[in-house]
mmCIF file of C-alpha atoms in Angstrom:
data_model
loop_
_atom_site.group_PDB
_atom_site.id
_atom_site.type_symbol
_atom_site.label_atom_id
_atom_site.label_comp_id
_atom_site.label_asym_id
_atom_site.label_seq_id
_atom_site.Cartn_x
_atom_site.Cartn_y
_atom_site.Cartn_z
ATOM 1 C CA UNK A 867 -64.981 -66.496 -2.657
ATOM 2 C CA UNK A 868 -68.262 -66.852 -4.512
ATOM 3 C CA UNK A 869 -68.152 -68.176 -8.068
ATOM 4 C CA UNK A 870 -68.160 -65.484 -10.730
ATOM 5 C CA UNK A 871 -71.327 -66.804 -12.361
ATOM 6 C CA UNK A 872 -73.196 -66.303 -9.071
ATOM 7 C CA UNK A 873 -72.307 -62.618 -8.876
ATOM 8 C CA UNK A 874 -73.647 -60.200 -7.892
ATOM 9 C CA UNK A 875 -74.669 -61.469 -4.485
ATOM 10 C CA UNK A 876 -77.689 -59.334 -3.694
ATOM 11 C CA UNK A 877 -78.305 -58.087 -0.190
ATOM 12 C CA UNK A 878 -81.368 -59.582 1.512
ATOM 13 C CA UNK A 879 -84.575 -57.767 2.419
ATOM 14 C CA UNK A 880 -85.640 -60.093 5.256
ATOM 15 C CA UNK A 881 -83.371 -58.446 7.831
ATOM 16 C CA UNK A 882 -84.171 -57.176 11.293
ATOM 17 C CA UNK A 883 -82.530 -54.030 12.626
ATOM 18 C CA UNK A 884 -82.123 -54.797 16.316
ATOM 19 C CA UNK A 885 -79.743 -51.972 17.220
ATOM 20 C CA UNK A 886 -77.704 -54.370 19.337
ATOM 21 C CA UNK A 887 -74.465 -53.794 17.470
ATOM 22 C CA UNK A 888 -74.241 -56.905 15.304
ATOM 23 C CA UNK A 889 -74.645 -56.762 11.553
ATOM 24 C CA UNK A 890 -78.335 -56.847 10.495
ATOM 25 C CA UNK A 891 -77.269 -59.413 7.881
ATOM 26 C CA UNK A 892 -76.920 -61.938 10.717
ATOM 27 C CA UNK A 893 -80.734 -61.945 11.133
ATOM 28 C CA UNK A 894 -81.301 -63.139 7.548
ATOM 29 C CA UNK A 895 -81.102 -66.918 7.311
ATOM 30 C CA UNK A 896 -81.480 -66.797 3.507
ATOM 31 C CA UNK A 897 -78.342 -64.713 3.260
ATOM 32 C CA UNK A 898 -76.364 -66.113 6.173
ATOM 33 C CA UNK A 899 -76.740 -69.796 5.351
ATOM 34 C CA UNK A 900 -75.324 -70.820 1.982
ATOM 35 C CA UNK A 901 -73.283 -73.486 0.186
ATOM 36 C CA UNK A 902 -69.498 -73.487 -0.059
ATOM 37 C CA UNK A 903 -68.575 -72.806 -3.698
ATOM 38 C CA UNK A 904 -65.526 -75.093 -3.351
ATOM 39 C CA UNK A 905 -66.697 -78.238 -1.537
ATOM 40 C CA UNK A 906 -70.460 -77.888 -1.844
ATOM 41 C CA UNK A 907 -71.054 -78.357 1.892
ATOM 42 C CA UNK A 908 -73.197 -76.076 4.101
ATOM 43 C CA UNK A 909 -71.421 -72.791 4.864
ATOM 44 C CA UNK A 910 -72.021 -69.336 6.317
ATOM 45 C CA UNK A 911 -71.364 -66.064 4.529
ATOM 46 C CA UNK A 912 -69.037 -63.403 5.894
ATOM 47 C CA UNK A 913 -71.355 -60.929 7.633
ATOM 48 C CA UNK A 914 -68.859 -58.273 8.704
ATOM 49 C CA UNK A 915 -68.926 -56.514 5.346
ATOM 50 C CA UNK A 916 -68.580 -52.867 6.393
ATOM 51 C CA UNK A 917 -65.820 -51.178 8.320
ATOM 52 C CA UNK A 918 -67.047 -48.917 11.135
ATOM 53 C CA UNK A 919 -65.398 -46.000 9.359
ATOM 54 C CA UNK A 920 -68.063 -46.281 6.677
ATOM 55 C CA UNK A 921 -70.695 -45.034 9.124
ATOM 56 C CA UNK A 922 -68.470 -42.407 10.713
ATOM 57 C CA UNK A 923 -67.642 -41.015 7.290
ATOM 58 C CA UNK A 924 -71.057 -39.382 6.866
ATOM 59 C CA UNK A 925 -72.766 -39.372 10.290
ATOM 60 C CA UNK A 926 -72.473 -35.576 10.491
ATOM 61 C CA UNK A 927 -74.835 -35.360 7.503
ATOM 62 C CA UNK A 928 -77.355 -37.577 9.283
ATOM 63 C CA UNK A 929 -77.167 -35.250 12.299
ATOM 64 C CA UNK A 930 -78.534 -32.520 10.035
ATOM 65 C CA UNK A 931 -81.701 -34.564 9.419
ATOM 66 C CA UNK A 932 -81.867 -37.352 12.044
ATOM 67 C CA UNK A 933 -85.579 -38.194 11.796
ATOM 68 C CA UNK A 934 -85.809 -38.614 8.040
ATOM 69 C CA UNK A 935 -87.381 -42.007 7.263
ATOM 70 C CA UNK A 936 -87.338 -41.628 3.473
ATOM 71 C CA UNK A 937 -83.657 -40.915 2.803
ATOM 72 C CA UNK A 938 -80.350 -40.618 4.682
ATOM 73 C CA UNK A 939 -80.701 -36.810 4.771
ATOM 74 C CA UNK A 940 -82.326 -34.064 2.757
ATOM 75 C CA UNK A 941 -80.031 -31.899 0.660
ATOM 76 C CA UNK A 942 -81.841 -28.770 1.833
ATOM 77 C CA UNK A 943 -81.138 -29.447 5.512
ATOM 78 C CA UNK A 944 -77.581 -30.611 4.879
ATOM 79 C CA UNK A 945 -76.863 -27.469 2.858
ATOM 80 C CA UNK A 946 -78.269 -25.343 5.702
ATOM 81 C CA UNK A 947 -76.218 -26.909 8.520
ATOM 82 C CA UNK A 948 -73.026 -27.911 6.745
ATOM 83 C CA UNK A 949 -70.142 -27.556 6.715
ATOM 84 C CA UNK A 950 -68.985 -28.376 10.245
ATOM 85 C CA UNK A 951 -67.350 -25.351 11.906
ATOM 86 C CA UNK A 952 -64.742 -27.219 13.934
ATOM 87 C CA UNK A 953 -63.364 -30.749 13.762
ATOM 88 C CA UNK A 954 -61.393 -32.019 16.763
ATOM 89 C CA UNK A 955 -59.792 -35.444 16.735
ATOM 90 C CA UNK A 956 -56.739 -37.479 17.606
ATOM 91 C CA UNK A 957 -53.820 -37.904 15.255
ATOM 92 C CA UNK A 958 -54.994 -41.401 14.262
ATOM 93 C CA UNK A 959 -58.282 -39.912 13.089
ATOM 94 C CA UNK A 960 -56.457 -37.688 10.626
ATOM 95 C CA UNK A 961 -55.317 -40.813 8.801
ATOM 96 C CA UNK A 962 -58.573 -42.771 8.893
ATOM 97 C CA UNK A 963 -61.788 -40.997 9.827
ATOM 98 C CA UNK A 964 -60.859 -37.571 8.478
ATOM 99 C CA UNK A 965 -59.582 -38.898 5.148
ATOM 100 C CA UNK A 966 -62.644 -41.135 4.647
ATOM 101 C CA UNK A 967 -65.037 -38.326 5.591
ATOM 102 C CA UNK A 968 -63.457 -35.983 3.063
ATOM 103 C CA UNK A 969 -63.641 -38.652 0.355
ATOM 104 C CA UNK A 970 -67.318 -39.353 1.091
ATOM 105 C CA UNK A 971 -68.175 -35.652 1.077
ATOM 106 C CA UNK A 972 -66.481 -35.104 -2.274
ATOM 107 C CA UNK A 973 -68.273 -38.117 -3.772
ATOM 108 C CA UNK A 974 -71.649 -36.969 -2.432
ATOM 109 C CA UNK A 975 -70.961 -33.482 -3.786
ATOM 110 C CA UNK A 976 -70.213 -34.913 -7.241
ATOM 111 C CA UNK A 977 -73.514 -36.808 -7.049
ATOM 112 C CA UNK A 978 -75.327 -33.546 -6.377
ATOM 113 C CA UNK A 979 -76.347 -34.525 -2.834
ATOM 114 C CA UNK A 980 -74.266 -31.907 -0.987
ATOM 115 C CA UNK A 981 -73.466 -28.269 -1.546
ATOM 116 C CA UNK A 982 -69.979 -28.429 -0.043
ATOM 117 C CA UNK A 983 -66.978 -30.456 -1.165
ATOM 118 C CA UNK A 984 -65.257 -30.375 2.225
ATOM 119 C CA UNK A 985 -67.045 -31.496 5.418
ATOM 120 C CA UNK A 986 -65.062 -29.434 7.950
ATOM 121 C CA UNK A 987 -63.916 -25.801 8.058
ATOM 122 C CA UNK A 988 -61.242 -26.078 10.745
ATOM 123 C CA UNK A 989 -59.137 -28.934 12.106
ATOM 124 C CA UNK A 990 -57.603 -29.275 15.564
ATOM 125 C CA UNK A 991 -55.533 -32.422 16.030
ATOM 126 C CA UNK A 992 -55.251 -33.049 19.757
ATOM 127 C CA UNK A 993 -52.205 -34.626 21.302
ATOM 128 C CA UNK A 994 -51.913 -37.993 22.989
ATOM 129 C CA UNK A 995 -51.880 -38.627 26.745
ATOM 130 C CA UNK A 996 -48.650 -40.189 28.032
ATOM 131 C CA UNK A 997 -47.922 -41.882 31.329
ATOM 132 C CA UNK A 998 -44.519 -43.037 32.499
ATOM 133 C CA UNK A 999 -43.030 -42.152 29.116
ATOM 134 C CA UNK A 1000 -45.492 -44.239 27.096
ATOM 135 C CA UNK A 1001 -48.766 -43.526 25.306
ATOM 136 C CA UNK A 1002 -51.659 -44.202 27.659
ATOM 137 C CA UNK A 1003 -53.375 -47.290 26.272
ATOM 138 C CA UNK A 1004 -55.569 -50.174 27.429
ATOM 139 C CA UNK A 1005 -53.313 -52.606 25.584
ATOM 140 C CA UNK A 1006 -50.264 -51.386 27.523
ATOM 141 C CA UNK A 1007 -52.194 -51.335 30.781
ATOM 142 C CA UNK A 1008 -51.081 -47.866 31.904
ATOM 143 C CA UNK A 1009 -54.442 -46.104 31.862
ATOM 144 C CA UNK A 1010 -55.744 -43.998 34.744
ATOM 145 C CA UNK A 1011 -59.310 -44.813 35.778
ATOM 146 C CA UNK A 1012 -61.601 -41.758 35.507
ATOM 147 C CA UNK A 1013 -63.754 -43.203 38.296
ATOM 148 C CA UNK A 1014 -60.825 -43.088 40.721
ATOM 149 C CA UNK A 1015 -60.002 -39.466 39.861
ATOM 150 C CA UNK A 1016 -63.649 -38.403 40.073
ATOM 151 C CA UNK A 1017 -64.187 -40.225 43.380
ATOM 152 C CA UNK A 1018 -61.126 -38.645 45.008
ATOM 153 C CA UNK A 1019 -61.026 -35.188 43.406
ATOM 154 C CA UNK A 1020 -64.219 -34.667 41.377
ATOM 155 C CA UNK A 1021 -64.734 -34.369 37.633
ATOM 156 C CA UNK A 1022 -63.809 -30.682 37.574
ATOM 157 C CA UNK A 1023 -60.320 -31.367 38.876
ATOM 158 C CA UNK A 1024 -59.691 -33.882 36.102
ATOM 159 C CA UNK A 1025 -60.999 -31.425 33.500
ATOM 160 C CA UNK A 1026 -58.865 -28.574 34.828
ATOM 161 C CA UNK A 1027 -55.676 -30.643 34.918
ATOM 162 C CA UNK A 1028 -56.103 -31.944 31.372
ATOM 163 C CA UNK A 1029 -56.811 -28.463 30.001
ATOM 164 C CA UNK A 1030 -54.021 -26.778 31.967
ATOM 165 C CA UNK A 1031 -51.249 -29.379 31.627
ATOM 166 C CA UNK A 1032 -50.448 -28.728 27.953
ATOM 167 C CA UNK A 1033 -51.700 -27.020 24.794
ATOM 168 C CA UNK A 1034 -54.393 -29.237 23.184
ATOM 169 C CA UNK A 1035 -52.282 -30.009 20.115
ATOM 170 C CA UNK A 1036 -49.307 -31.185 22.224
ATOM 171 C CA UNK A 1037 -48.772 -34.455 24.073
ATOM 172 C CA UNK A 1038 -49.918 -34.418 27.689
ATOM 173 C CA UNK A 1039 -47.847 -36.142 30.360
ATOM 174 C CA UNK A 1040 -50.162 -37.455 33.056
ATOM 175 C CA UNK A 1041 -49.007 -36.372 36.495
ATOM 176 C CA UNK A 1042 -50.582 -37.282 39.825
ATOM 177 C CA UNK A 1043 -48.877 -34.223 41.327
ATOM 178 C CA UNK A 1044 -50.446 -32.070 38.596
ATOM 179 C CA UNK A 1045 -53.903 -33.420 39.440
ATOM 180 C CA UNK A 1046 -53.298 -32.630 43.106
ATOM 181 C CA UNK A 1047 -52.210 -29.102 42.162
ATOM 182 C CA UNK A 1048 -55.410 -28.530 40.170
ATOM 183 C CA UNK A 1049 -57.434 -29.769 43.146
ATOM 184 C CA UNK A 1050 -55.668 -27.333 45.482
ATOM 185 C CA UNK A 1051 -56.325 -24.440 43.105
ATOM 186 C CA UNK A 1052 -60.056 -25.187 42.942
ATOM 187 C CA UNK A 1053 -60.194 -25.355 46.731
ATOM 188 C CA UNK A 1054 -58.438 -22.001 46.831
ATOM 189 C CA UNK A 1055 -61.049 -20.452 44.560
ATOM 190 C CA UNK A 1056 -63.824 -22.093 46.582
ATOM 191 C CA UNK A 1057 -62.500 -20.599 49.838
ATOM 192 C CA UNK A 1058 -62.100 -17.195 48.222
ATOM 193 C CA UNK A 1059 -65.746 -17.114 47.137
ATOM 194 C CA UNK A 1060 -67.178 -18.432 50.390
ATOM 195 C CA UNK A 1061 -65.051 -16.147 52.572
ATOM 196 C CA UNK A 1062 -66.159 -13.185 50.467
ATOM 197 C CA UNK A 1063 -69.866 -13.994 50.902
ATOM 198 C CA UNK A 1064 -69.399 -14.463 54.648
ATOM 199 C CA UNK A 1065 -67.581 -11.138 55.043
ATOM 200 C CA UNK A 1066 -69.666 -9.096 52.584
ATOM 201 C CA UNK A 1067 -73.277 -10.346 52.639
ATOM 202 C CA UNK A 1068 -74.421 -7.082 51.031
ATOM 203 C CA UNK A 1069 -72.341 -5.914 48.048
ATOM 204 C CA UNK A 1070 -73.000 -2.562 46.355
ATOM 205 C CA UNK A 1071 -73.593 -2.724 42.601
ATOM 206 C CA UNK A 1072 -72.131 0.744 42.027
ATOM 207 C CA UNK A 1073 -68.565 1.529 43.030
ATOM 208 C CA UNK A 1074 -65.644 3.764 42.101
ATOM 209 C CA UNK A 1075 -62.039 2.803 41.491
ATOM 210 C CA UNK A 1076 -59.897 5.201 43.453
ATOM 211 C CA UNK A 1077 -56.762 3.670 44.963
ATOM 212 C CA UNK A 1078 -53.750 2.167 43.236
ATOM 213 C CA UNK A 1079 -54.731 -1.206 44.701
ATOM 214 C CA UNK A 1080 -58.165 -0.843 43.092
ATOM 215 C CA UNK A 1081 -56.514 -0.153 39.762
ATOM 216 C CA UNK A 1082 -54.229 -3.174 40.128
ATOM 217 C CA UNK A 1083 -57.128 -5.563 40.772
ATOM 218 C CA UNK A 1084 -59.265 -4.008 38.053
ATOM 219 C CA UNK A 1085 -56.389 -4.354 35.591
ATOM 220 C CA UNK A 1086 -55.855 -8.034 36.440
ATOM 221 C CA UNK A 1087 -59.601 -8.724 36.194
ATOM 222 C CA UNK A 1088 -59.989 -7.135 32.774
ATOM 223 C CA UNK A 1089 -56.747 -8.693 31.562
ATOM 224 C CA UNK A 1090 -58.024 -12.154 32.565
ATOM 225 C CA UNK A 1091 -61.387 -11.627 30.833
ATOM 226 C CA UNK A 1092 -59.652 -10.502 27.640
ATOM 227 C CA UNK A 1093 -57.077 -13.305 27.785
ATOM 228 C CA UNK A 1094 -59.637 -16.068 28.347
ATOM 229 C CA UNK A 1095 -61.940 -14.675 25.655
ATOM 230 C CA UNK A 1096 -59.173 -14.590 23.052
ATOM 231 C CA UNK A 1097 -57.400 -17.804 24.031
ATOM 232 C CA UNK A 1098 -60.522 -19.962 24.191
ATOM 233 C CA UNK A 1099 -62.571 -18.327 21.455
ATOM 234 C CA UNK A 1100 -59.859 -17.950 18.866
ATOM 235 C CA UNK A 1101 -56.852 -20.134 19.651
ATOM 236 C CA UNK A 1102 -57.996 -23.054 21.839
ATOM 237 C CA UNK A 1103 -55.132 -22.119 24.184
ATOM 238 C CA UNK A 1104 -56.865 -23.419 27.285
ATOM 239 C CA UNK A 1105 -53.665 -23.683 29.325
ATOM 240 C CA UNK A 1106 -52.743 -20.006 28.968
ATOM 241 C CA UNK A 1107 -56.350 -18.974 29.609
ATOM 242 C CA UNK A 1108 -56.362 -20.904 32.883
ATOM 243 C CA UNK A 1109 -52.959 -19.428 33.771
ATOM 244 C CA UNK A 1110 -54.409 -15.898 33.518
ATOM 245 C CA UNK A 1111 -57.263 -16.947 35.832
ATOM 246 C CA UNK A 1112 -54.718 -18.212 38.355
ATOM 247 C CA UNK A 1113 -52.941 -14.842 38.236
ATOM 248 C CA UNK A 1114 -56.283 -13.136 38.874
ATOM 249 C CA UNK A 1115 -56.939 -15.364 41.901
ATOM 250 C CA UNK A 1116 -53.503 -14.510 43.295
ATOM 251 C CA UNK A 1117 -54.249 -10.800 42.929
ATOM 252 C CA UNK A 1118 -57.675 -11.214 44.565
ATOM 253 C CA UNK A 1119 -56.083 -12.945 47.568
ATOM 254 C CA UNK A 1120 -53.610 -10.076 47.890
ATOM 255 C CA UNK A 1121 -56.336 -7.474 47.553
ATOM 256 C CA UNK A 1122 -58.813 -8.959 50.046
ATOM 257 C CA UNK A 1123 -56.253 -8.676 52.865
ATOM 258 C CA UNK A 1124 -55.921 -4.887 52.475
ATOM 259 C CA UNK A 1125 -57.352 -2.481 55.007
ATOM 260 C CA UNK A 1126 -59.275 -0.455 52.413
ATOM 261 C CA UNK A 1127 -61.060 -3.153 50.392
ATOM 262 C CA UNK A 1128 -63.548 -1.919 47.788
ATOM 263 C CA UNK A 1129 -66.343 -4.462 48.347
ATOM 264 C CA UNK A 1130 -68.099 -3.529 45.105
ATOM 265 C CA UNK A 1131 -64.976 -4.079 43.018
ATOM 266 C CA UNK A 1132 -64.094 -7.324 44.804
ATOM 267 C CA UNK A 1133 -67.675 -8.510 44.355
ATOM 268 C CA UNK A 1134 -67.490 -7.874 40.615
ATOM 269 C CA UNK A 1135 -64.181 -9.727 40.488
ATOM 270 C CA UNK A 1136 -65.712 -12.724 42.288
ATOM 271 C CA UNK A 1137 -68.684 -12.778 39.926
ATOM 272 C CA UNK A 1138 -66.597 -12.472 36.764
ATOM 273 C CA UNK A 1139 -64.083 -15.013 38.076
ATOM 274 C CA UNK A 1140 -66.830 -17.637 38.346
ATOM 275 C CA UNK A 1141 -68.099 -16.787 34.863
ATOM 276 C CA UNK A 1142 -64.743 -17.101 33.082
ATOM 277 C CA UNK A 1143 -63.816 -20.227 35.051
ATOM 278 C CA UNK A 1144 -67.141 -21.977 34.388
ATOM 279 C CA UNK A 1145 -66.316 -23.360 30.899
ATOM 280 C CA UNK A 1146 -63.416 -25.278 32.429
ATOM 281 C CA UNK A 1147 -64.984 -26.429 35.718
ATOM 282 C CA UNK A 1148 -68.768 -26.099 35.322
ATOM 283 C CA UNK A 1149 -69.904 -28.099 38.344
ATOM 284 C CA UNK A 1150 -68.078 -26.234 41.099
ATOM 285 C CA UNK A 1151 -68.793 -22.900 39.367
ATOM 286 C CA UNK A 1152 -72.514 -23.684 39.331
ATOM 287 C CA UNK A 1153 -72.378 -24.228 43.068
ATOM 288 C CA UNK A 1154 -70.372 -21.049 43.735
ATOM 289 C CA UNK A 1155 -72.674 -19.067 41.441
ATOM 290 C CA UNK A 1156 -75.666 -20.133 43.505
ATOM 291 C CA UNK A 1157 -73.806 -19.344 46.733
ATOM 292 C CA UNK A 1158 -73.229 -15.698 45.753
ATOM 293 C CA UNK A 1159 -76.991 -15.319 45.397
ATOM 294 C CA UNK A 1160 -77.587 -15.939 41.701
ATOM 295 C CA UNK A 1161 -80.823 -17.749 40.858
ATOM 296 C CA UNK A 1162 -80.213 -18.627 37.201
ATOM 297 C CA UNK A 1163 -77.678 -21.154 35.957
ATOM 298 C CA UNK A 1164 -74.180 -19.823 35.328
ATOM 299 C CA UNK A 1165 -74.314 -21.521 31.915
ATOM 300 C CA UNK A 1166 -77.078 -19.131 30.789
ATOM 301 C CA UNK A 1167 -75.235 -15.940 31.711
ATOM 302 C CA UNK A 1168 -73.754 -13.471 29.233
ATOM 303 C CA UNK A 1169 -69.985 -13.625 28.912
ATOM 304 C CA UNK A 1170 -68.354 -10.664 30.725
ATOM 305 C CA UNK A 1171 -66.854 -7.875 28.630
ATOM 306 C CA UNK A 1172 -63.478 -6.324 29.374
ATOM 307 C CA UNK A 1173 -62.763 -2.605 29.669
ATOM 308 C CA UNK A 1174 -59.887 -1.517 27.422
ATOM 309 C CA UNK A 1175 -59.306 1.616 29.491
ATOM 310 C CA UNK A 1176 -58.608 -0.534 32.553
ATOM 311 C CA UNK A 1177 -55.771 -2.214 30.657
ATOM 312 C CA UNK A 1178 -53.859 1.044 30.262
ATOM 313 C CA UNK A 1179 -51.472 1.330 33.195
ATOM 314 C CA UNK A 1180 -50.469 4.701 34.666
ATOM 315 C CA UNK A 1181 -47.340 3.190 36.187
ATOM 316 C CA UNK A 1182 -45.301 0.053 35.571
ATOM 317 C CA UNK A 1183 -42.644 -1.759 37.552
ATOM 318 C CA UNK A 1184 -39.167 -1.816 36.035
ATOM 319 C CA UNK A 1185 -35.929 -3.331 37.271
ATOM 320 C CA UNK A 1186 -32.647 -1.486 37.669
ATOM 321 C CA UNK A 1187 -29.619 -3.583 36.771
ATOM 322 C CA UNK A 1188 -25.901 -3.068 37.099
ATOM 323 C CA UNK A 1189 -23.930 -5.146 34.607
ATOM 324 C CA UNK A 1190 -26.999 -7.328 34.078
ATOM 325 C CA UNK A 1191 -27.673 -8.056 37.756
ATOM 326 C CA UNK A 1192 -30.912 -6.773 39.329
ATOM 327 C CA UNK A 1193 -30.250 -4.292 42.125
ATOM 328 C CA UNK A 1194 -33.525 -2.403 42.491
ATOM 329 C CA UNK A 1195 -37.180 -2.330 41.402
ATOM 330 C CA UNK A 1196 -39.079 0.878 40.807
ATOM 331 C CA UNK A 1197 -42.551 2.038 39.835
ATOM 332 C CA UNK A 1198 -42.306 4.598 37.022
ATOM 333 C CA UNK A 1199 -44.693 6.340 34.645
ATOM 334 C CA UNK A 1200 -45.837 3.893 31.967
ATOM 335 C CA UNK A 1201 -45.063 6.389 29.200
ATOM 336 C CA UNK A 1202 -41.550 7.246 30.435
ATOM 337 C CA UNK A 1203 -39.117 7.322 27.499
ATOM 338 C CA UNK A 1204 -35.462 6.222 27.439
ATOM 339 C CA UNK A 1205 -34.093 9.603 28.466
ATOM 340 C CA UNK A 1206 -36.439 9.836 31.440
ATOM 341 C CA UNK A 1207 -35.607 6.285 32.535
ATOM 342 C CA UNK A 1208 -31.867 6.945 32.320
ATOM 343 C CA UNK A 1209 -32.255 10.037 34.494
ATOM 344 C CA UNK A 1210 -34.337 8.093 37.050
ATOM 345 C CA UNK A 1211 -31.713 5.351 37.241
ATOM 346 C CA UNK A 1212 -28.687 7.597 37.637
ATOM 347 C CA UNK A 1213 -30.409 9.691 40.335
ATOM 348 C CA UNK A 1214 -31.509 6.661 42.363
ATOM 349 C CA UNK A 1215 -29.763 6.695 45.763
ATOM 350 C CA UNK A 1216 -29.094 2.943 45.830
ATOM 351 C CA UNK A 1217 -27.650 3.003 42.304
ATOM 352 C CA UNK A 1218 -25.461 6.011 43.215
ATOM 353 C CA UNK A 1219 -24.114 4.084 46.176
ATOM 354 C CA UNK A 1220 -23.395 0.937 44.161
ATOM 355 C CA UNK A 1221 -21.697 2.797 41.307
ATOM 356 C CA UNK A 1222 -19.629 5.172 43.466
ATOM 357 C CA UNK A 1223 -16.010 5.213 42.297
ATOM 358 C CA UNK A 1224 -16.855 3.368 39.094
ATOM 359 C CA UNK A 1225 -17.142 4.566 35.506
ATOM 360 C CA UNK A 1226 -20.547 4.362 33.851
ATOM 361 C CA UNK A 1227 -19.844 3.054 30.337
ATOM 362 C CA UNK A 1228 -23.412 3.201 29.067
ATOM 363 C CA UNK A 1229 -27.044 3.002 30.141
ATOM 364 C CA UNK A 1230 -29.436 0.693 28.293
ATOM 365 C CA UNK A 1231 -33.084 1.614 28.917
ATOM 366 C CA UNK A 1232 -35.989 -0.523 27.704
ATOM 367 C CA UNK A 1233 -39.242 1.390 28.360
ATOM 368 C CA UNK A 1234 -41.713 -0.544 30.471
ATOM 369 C CA UNK A 1235 -39.198 -3.251 31.367
ATOM 370 C CA UNK A 1236 -35.692 -2.448 32.621
ATOM 371 C CA UNK A 1237 -32.665 -0.191 32.846
ATOM 372 C CA UNK A 1238 -29.197 -1.742 32.719
ATOM 373 C CA UNK A 1239 -26.197 0.348 33.773
ATOM 374 C CA UNK A 1240 -22.887 -0.906 32.450
ATOM 375 C CA UNK A 1241 -19.963 0.091 34.700
ATOM 376 C CA UNK A 1242 -16.224 -0.594 34.962
#
């Protein structure tokens, strides 16, 4: 350490900012080269004087005013842009970067340089990626090369798997089979879109929903739009949002094989499917969007709105159970109450046959879900 009588050691002014990553202090010979305070021989000063967390503790303020050559940032611009709406980081960041950033912000606020005491409004701590039961790490040597995944499956497949495999705040177990499954799903969507364009080159804009099959597809479409909108926009539940899209694709495959396909409705479903899938897999969606005849980028389109009336079902499927075991499935009025459900169950021919000669102890009816007949 330097002798006390030589303190403070002032920082030099003859430095060159090269931007190459090393400390600018290394370019100052007057600072770098010195004399050892113990032995008096030539020595070099320690140049690594700042932890990298020092810079990352206030960079978001510099983003507010990146071209300012007179000061780190202007208070006016920082007050306009801050605070940050959403902070997303790994669990290690919560201990280091996040804590330092909050400390810096509070200090700058006390100095009158910032309006806000806290830098971030919301925090999402994302989980770690595991492979073979261990945290994926370069030091362990169990990392998966992104280049290999992208070369074999494409970037969208990797994105979809990571978002679908687990909630963002939970640990994610890397699975080669899961990556393959995501790839198959994207191919399934791709085929659906291209087969639709080939079969229906001209799709009417106006259409009416008439059949029960129309209603089923329209329900699943509007349910998916609502689910994705709420899960992504409010909860960051990417996995459940993608799951609802997969259910929509299943319904679209069922619907397109019918004899009385409503081309207008199916066309709307294809269009909205690409839109709600595009935040997760933007590259393949851009290509499909162009293929259905759209000239502007899918990323510039308005987000589709869902129709609440389409989410109200006229009928629902319920199961009929005898002593807890499913014996029959029926479509009943969605608003059927317990009394109506009990009557439907006891008058069902299959249930009559299975309960013949037995005593009905009680009937448990759960509207919209099931009827369980307890017999002896």
